[in-house]
Each structure stands twice: as structure tokens, then as C-alpha cells.
Amino acid sequence: LARLLALAYRSLIDDLHARLATRGWENIRPAYGFVLLAVRDEPLTPTALAASLDVTKQAASKLADAMVTDELLTRVIDENDSRQRLLALAPRGRELLAAVESIYAELEAEWADVIGTTALDETQERLARVLHHRFGGKFPTIRPTP
């Protein structure tokens, strides 16, 4: 099961990045996705981002710097502490997330063509049930593997 899940994950990620490249999103590193998901709903401090990704603050800052350079993230002043800079999605980052969601919908439709929509829905529901049970009813933050 672990091998099949790992192969399925790797296949989805590889296909995602191949399709992103054909749509003009070249040089998008897989780690970018974890950061985009972490800051999607609200801006984070570099320390909070590091904790979310389970990496050092230096590693998170280096990744965030690259994403700011690529105009996927922006730094904004914290309303509660003007000395603090938060990392937030830039407009280009929102565009990338929209492209990723569109591609994932395509990939899931292709899987449904192979195993059927009902089987795909059941697979997703069963995996969600196992993960909710394992993590106390809530999905954990997704982060890169060490």
C-alpha cells in the first residue's frame, strides 16, 4: 500500500509539473506548493512558515526569498506589529494556485476515466476517513518530506 500511494503521489506531482511547464509555469519547485498552501488563507511570519513546513527558519526564509523573487509571494507589514513582515500570496501566486487546482481537476478526471468516478470518489473518501481517524478528525498540515 505504501509503495502504491508513493507511486501515485509521485505520478501526480510529476504530471502536475509537466503540465505547469506547458502552460508557462517553468521552474516551479515542488516545495513551492507547500508554501503556497501554508499562506493561502492568511499571511504568515517566517517563523510560522518554518513551523508549518517543519523546517528551520533559515530554510523557510531561503525558500520564501526565492518565491518573492519569482513574484509568487510578497512581504506585507503586520497590522498588529509594524516591525514584523508577513509572507502573503502575491497575485502571481494566486494565479499559480488556480493553475494547480485546474490541473489537479484534469488529473483526477483522467483517473476517473481509468477506475470510474464512483471508485475515485470512494478512494478519496476512504483515504480521508483513515487520515481523519489517524489525526484526530483533522488533516495535518501537509509539508515536504525531510
PDB file of C-alpha atoms in Angstrom:
ATOM      1  CA  LEU A   1       0.000   0.000   0.000  1.00  0.00           C
ATOM      2  CA  ALA A   2       2.771   2.445   0.928  1.00  0.00           C
ATOM      3  CA  ARG A   3       4.539   1.811  -2.379  1.00  0.00           C
ATOM      4  CA  LEU A   4       1.340   2.308  -4.362  1.00  0.00           C
ATOM      5  CA  LEU A   5       0.495   5.519  -2.514  1.00  0.00           C
ATOM      6  CA  ALA A   6       4.046   6.819  -3.003  1.00  0.00           C
ATOM      7  CA  LEU A   7       3.987   5.966  -6.722  1.00  0.00           C
ATOM      8  CA  ALA A   8       0.558   7.576  -7.149  1.00  0.00           C
ATOM      9  CA  TYR A   9       1.732  10.724  -5.355  1.00  0.00           C
ATOM     10  CA  ARG A  10       4.933  10.916  -7.401  1.00  0.00           C
ATOM     11  CA  SER A  11       2.953  10.391 -10.610  1.00  0.00           C
ATOM     12  CA  LEU A  12       0.532  13.203  -9.748  1.00  0.00           C
ATOM     13  CA  ILE A  13       3.345  15.604  -8.827  1.00  0.00           C
ATOM     14  CA  ASP A  14       5.366  14.777 -11.950  1.00  0.00           C
ATOM     15  CA  ASP A  15       2.311  15.187 -14.186  1.00  0.00           C
ATOM     16  CA  LEU A  16       1.392  18.427 -12.425  1.00  0.00           C
ATOM     17  CA  HIS A  17       4.804  19.956 -13.028  1.00  0.00           C
ATOM     18  CA  ALA A  18       4.950  18.779 -16.635  1.00  0.00           C
ATOM     19  CA  ARG A  19       1.590  20.431 -17.308  1.00  0.00           C
ATOM     20  CA  LEU A  20       2.542  23.575 -15.432  1.00  0.00           C
ATOM     21  CA  ALA A  21       5.608  23.896 -17.682  1.00  0.00           C
ATOM     22  CA  THR A  22       3.486  23.562 -20.828  1.00  0.00           C
ATOM     23  CA  ARG A  23       1.336  26.431 -19.511  1.00  0.00           C
ATOM     24  CA  GLY A  24       4.285  28.729 -18.981  1.00  0.00           C
ATOM     25  CA  TRP A  25       4.956  27.924 -15.316  1.00  0.00           C
ATOM     26  CA  GLU A  26       8.541  26.795 -15.678  1.00  0.00           C
ATOM     27  CA  ASN A  27      10.989  26.352 -12.809  1.00  0.00           C
ATOM     28  CA  ILE A  28       8.253  25.874 -10.226  1.00  0.00           C
ATOM     29  CA  ARG A  29       9.848  23.808  -7.488  1.00  0.00           C
ATOM     30  CA  PRO A  30       7.723  21.170  -5.733  1.00  0.00           C
ATOM     31  CA  ALA A  31       8.458  22.840  -2.380  1.00  0.00           C
ATOM     32  CA  TYR A  32       6.677  25.976  -3.620  1.00  0.00           C
ATOM     33  CA  GLY A  33       3.354  24.171  -3.385  1.00  0.00           C
ATOM     34  CA  PHE A  34       3.735  23.581   0.339  1.00  0.00           C
ATOM     35  CA  VAL A  35       4.444  27.274   0.911  1.00  0.00           C
ATOM     36  CA  LEU A  36       1.534  28.400  -1.252  1.00  0.00           C
ATOM     37  CA  LEU A  37      -0.825  26.155   0.706  1.00  0.00           C
ATOM     38  CA  ALA A  38       0.568  27.398   4.013  1.00  0.00           C
ATOM     39  CA  VAL A  39      -0.036  31.081   3.193  1.00  0.00           C
ATOM     40  CA  ARG A  40      -3.169  30.624   1.059  1.00  0.00           C
ATOM     41  CA  ASP A  41      -5.645  31.596   3.771  1.00  0.00           C
ATOM     42  CA  GLU A  42      -3.614  34.148   5.712  1.00  0.00           C
ATOM     43  CA  PRO A  43      -0.168  35.731   5.716  1.00  0.00           C
ATOM     44  CA  LEU A  44       2.412  34.090   7.992  1.00  0.00           C
ATOM     45  CA  THR A  45       5.583  35.160   9.712  1.00  0.00           C
ATOM     46  CA  PRO A  46       8.727  33.395   8.510  1.00  0.00           C
ATOM     47  CA  THR A  47       8.815  31.615  11.887  1.00  0.00           C
ATOM     48  CA  ALA A  48       5.236  30.380  11.487  1.00  0.00           C
ATOM     49  CA  LEU A  49       6.004  29.250   7.936  1.00  0.00           C
ATOM     50  CA  ALA A  50       9.029  27.304   9.181  1.00  0.00           C
ATOM     51  CA  ALA A  51       6.893  25.629  11.841  1.00  0.00           C
ATOM     52  CA  SER A  52       4.187  24.804   9.297  1.00  0.00           C
ATOM     53  CA  LEU A  53       6.731  23.217   6.948  1.00  0.00           C
ATOM     54  CA  ASP A  54       8.661  21.595   9.818  1.00  0.00           C
ATOM     55  CA  VAL A  55      11.926  23.106   8.589  1.00  0.00           C
ATOM     56  CA  THR A  56      14.394  25.572  10.062  1.00  0.00           C
ATOM     57  CA  LYS A  57      13.627  29.263   9.930  1.00  0.00           C
ATOM     58  CA  GLN A  58      16.660  29.682   7.662  1.00  0.00           C
ATOM     59  CA  ALA A  59      15.367  27.060   5.206  1.00  0.00           C
ATOM     60  CA  ALA A  60      11.902  28.637   5.178  1.00  0.00           C
ATOM     61  CA  SER A  61      13.374  32.115   4.699  1.00  0.00           C
ATOM     62  CA  LYS A  62      15.542  30.950   1.807  1.00  0.00           C
ATOM     63  CA  LEU A  63      12.563  29.330   0.115  1.00  0.00           C
ATOM     64  CA  ALA A  64      10.396  32.405   0.749  1.00  0.00           C
ATOM     65  CA  ASP A  65      13.111  34.690  -0.670  1.00  0.00           C
ATOM     66  CA  ALA A  66      13.136  32.642  -3.890  1.00  0.00           C
ATOM     67  CA  MET A  67       9.363  32.852  -4.098  1.00  0.00           C
ATOM     68  CA  VAL A  68       9.404  36.622  -3.519  1.00  0.00           C
ATOM     69  CA  THR A  69      11.969  36.907  -6.324  1.00  0.00           C
ATOM     70  CA  ASP A  70       9.664  34.805  -8.534  1.00  0.00           C
ATOM     71  CA  GLU A  71       6.775  37.149  -7.569  1.00  0.00           C
ATOM     72  CA  LEU A  72       4.743  34.320  -6.017  1.00  0.00           C
ATOM     73  CA  LEU A  73       4.903  35.795  -2.514  1.00  0.00           C
ATOM     74  CA  THR A  74       5.070  39.305  -1.207  1.00  0.00           C
ATOM     75  CA  ARG A  75       6.068  40.726   2.133  1.00  0.00           C
ATOM     76  CA  VAL A  76       3.461  42.815   3.940  1.00  0.00           C
ATOM     77  CA  ILE A  77       3.581  44.743   7.193  1.00  0.00           C
ATOM     78  CA  ASP A  78       1.812  43.054  10.087  1.00  0.00           C
ATOM     79  CA  GLU A  79      -1.151  45.231  11.164  1.00  0.00           C
ATOM     80  CA  ASN A  80      -0.533  44.275  14.807  1.00  0.00           C
ATOM     81  CA  ASP A  81       3.235  44.831  14.795  1.00  0.00           C
ATOM     82  CA  SER A  82       4.624  47.239  12.199  1.00  0.00           C
ATOM     83  CA  ARG A  83       8.138  45.866  12.796  1.00  0.00           C
ATOM     84  CA  GLN A  84       7.068  42.419  11.600  1.00  0.00           C
ATOM     85  CA  ARG A  85       6.928  41.412   7.931  1.00  0.00           C
ATOM     86  CA  LEU A  86       4.477  38.708   6.930  1.00  0.00           C
ATOM     87  CA  LEU A  87       4.624  36.466   3.879  1.00  0.00           C
ATOM     88  CA  ALA A  88       1.490  36.646   1.736  1.00  0.00           C
ATOM     89  CA  LEU A  89       0.376  35.372  -1.640  1.00  0.00           C
ATOM     90  CA  ALA A  90       1.177  37.731  -4.472  1.00  0.00           C
ATOM     91  CA  PRO A  91      -1.242  37.945  -7.424  1.00  0.00           C
ATOM     92  CA  ARG A  92       1.054  35.673  -9.447  1.00  0.00           C
ATOM     93  CA  GLY A  93       0.989  33.158  -6.572  1.00  0.00           C
ATOM     94  CA  ARG A  94      -2.816  33.135  -6.687  1.00  0.00           C
ATOM     95  CA  GLU A  95      -2.640  32.544 -10.450  1.00  0.00           C
ATOM     96  CA  LEU A  96      -0.287  29.609  -9.877  1.00  0.00           C
ATOM     97  CA  LEU A  97      -2.623  28.105  -7.274  1.00  0.00           C
ATOM     98  CA  ALA A  98      -5.532  28.418  -9.720  1.00  0.00           C
ATOM     99  CA  ALA A  99      -3.474  26.673 -12.418  1.00  0.00           C
ATOM    100  CA  VAL A 100      -2.540  23.893  -9.999  1.00  0.00           C
ATOM    101  CA  GLU A 101      -6.176  23.359  -8.984  1.00  0.00           C
ATOM    102  CA  SER A 102      -7.233  23.225 -12.641  1.00  0.00           C
ATOM    103  CA  ILE A 103      -4.544  20.675 -13.469  1.00  0.00           C
ATOM    104  CA  TYR A 104      -5.416  18.533 -10.455  1.00  0.00           C
ATOM    105  CA  ALA A 105      -9.046  18.508 -11.635  1.00  0.00           C
ATOM    106  CA  GLU A 106      -7.839  17.277 -15.045  1.00  0.00           C
ATOM    107  CA  LEU A 107      -5.674  14.585 -13.467  1.00  0.00           C
ATOM    108  CA  GLU A 108      -8.493  13.396 -11.232  1.00  0.00           C
ATOM    109  CA  ALA A 109     -10.802  13.217 -14.266  1.00  0.00           C
ATOM    110  CA  GLU A 110      -8.194  11.076 -16.034  1.00  0.00           C
ATOM    111  CA  TRP A 111      -8.025   8.757 -13.026  1.00  0.00           C
ATOM    112  CA  ALA A 112     -11.833   8.571 -13.062  1.00  0.00           C
ATOM    113  CA  ASP A 113     -11.670   7.556 -16.735  1.00  0.00           C
ATOM    114  CA  VAL A 114      -9.495   4.600 -15.705  1.00  0.00           C
ATOM    115  CA  ILE A 115     -11.188   3.438 -12.487  1.00  0.00           C
ATOM    116  CA  GLY A 116     -14.566   5.148 -12.686  1.00  0.00           C
ATOM    117  CA  THR A 117     -15.928   8.205 -10.928  1.00  0.00           C
ATOM    118  CA  THR A 118     -17.530   6.166  -8.161  1.00  0.00           C
ATOM    119  CA  ALA A 119     -14.297   4.287  -7.432  1.00  0.00           C
ATOM    120  CA  LEU A 120     -12.314   7.536  -7.375  1.00  0.00           C
ATOM    121  CA  ASP A 121     -14.818   9.169  -5.023  1.00  0.00           C
ATOM    122  CA  GLU A 122     -14.772   6.090  -2.769  1.00  0.00           C
ATOM    123  CA  THR A 123     -10.972   6.025  -2.751  1.00  0.00           C
ATOM    124  CA  GLN A 124     -10.829   9.675  -1.726  1.00  0.00           C
ATOM    125  CA  GLU A 125     -13.485   9.177   0.948  1.00  0.00           C
ATOM    126  CA  ARG A 126     -11.761   6.100   2.374  1.00  0.00           C
ATOM    127  CA  LEU A 127      -8.354   7.754   2.466  1.00  0.00           C
ATOM    128  CA  ALA A 128      -9.889  10.804   4.147  1.00  0.00           C
ATOM    129  CA  ARG A 129     -11.575   8.543   6.712  1.00  0.00           C
ATOM    130  CA  VAL A 130      -8.291   6.801   7.559  1.00  0.00           C
ATOM    131  CA  LEU A 131      -6.422  10.097   7.827  1.00  0.00           C
ATOM    132  CA  HIS A 132      -9.128  11.720   9.967  1.00  0.00           C
ATOM    133  CA  HIS A 133      -9.015   8.721  12.286  1.00  0.00           C
ATOM    134  CA  ARG A 134      -5.213   8.801  12.420  1.00  0.00           C
ATOM    135  CA  PHE A 135      -5.037  12.553  13.098  1.00  0.00           C
ATOM    136  CA  GLY A 136      -7.987  13.041  15.444  1.00  0.00           C
ATOM    137  CA  GLY A 137     -10.565  14.284  12.978  1.00  0.00           C
ATOM    138  CA  LYS A 138      -8.468  16.949  11.290  1.00  0.00           C
ATOM    139  CA  PHE A 139      -5.999  16.768   8.441  1.00  0.00           C
ATOM    140  CA  PRO A 140      -2.488  17.798   9.493  1.00  0.00           C
ATOM    141  CA  THR A 141      -0.615  20.470   7.606  1.00  0.00           C
ATOM    142  CA  ILE A 142       0.967  18.998   4.534  1.00  0.00           C
ATOM    143  CA  ARG A 143       4.695  19.559   4.386  1.00  0.00           C
ATOM    144  CA  PRO A 144       7.699  18.391   2.420  1.00  0.00           C
ATOM    145  CA  THR A 145       9.327  15.163   3.473  1.00  0.00           C
ATOM    146  CA  PRO A 146      12.650  15.599   5.254  1.00  0.00           C
TER     147      PRO A 146
END
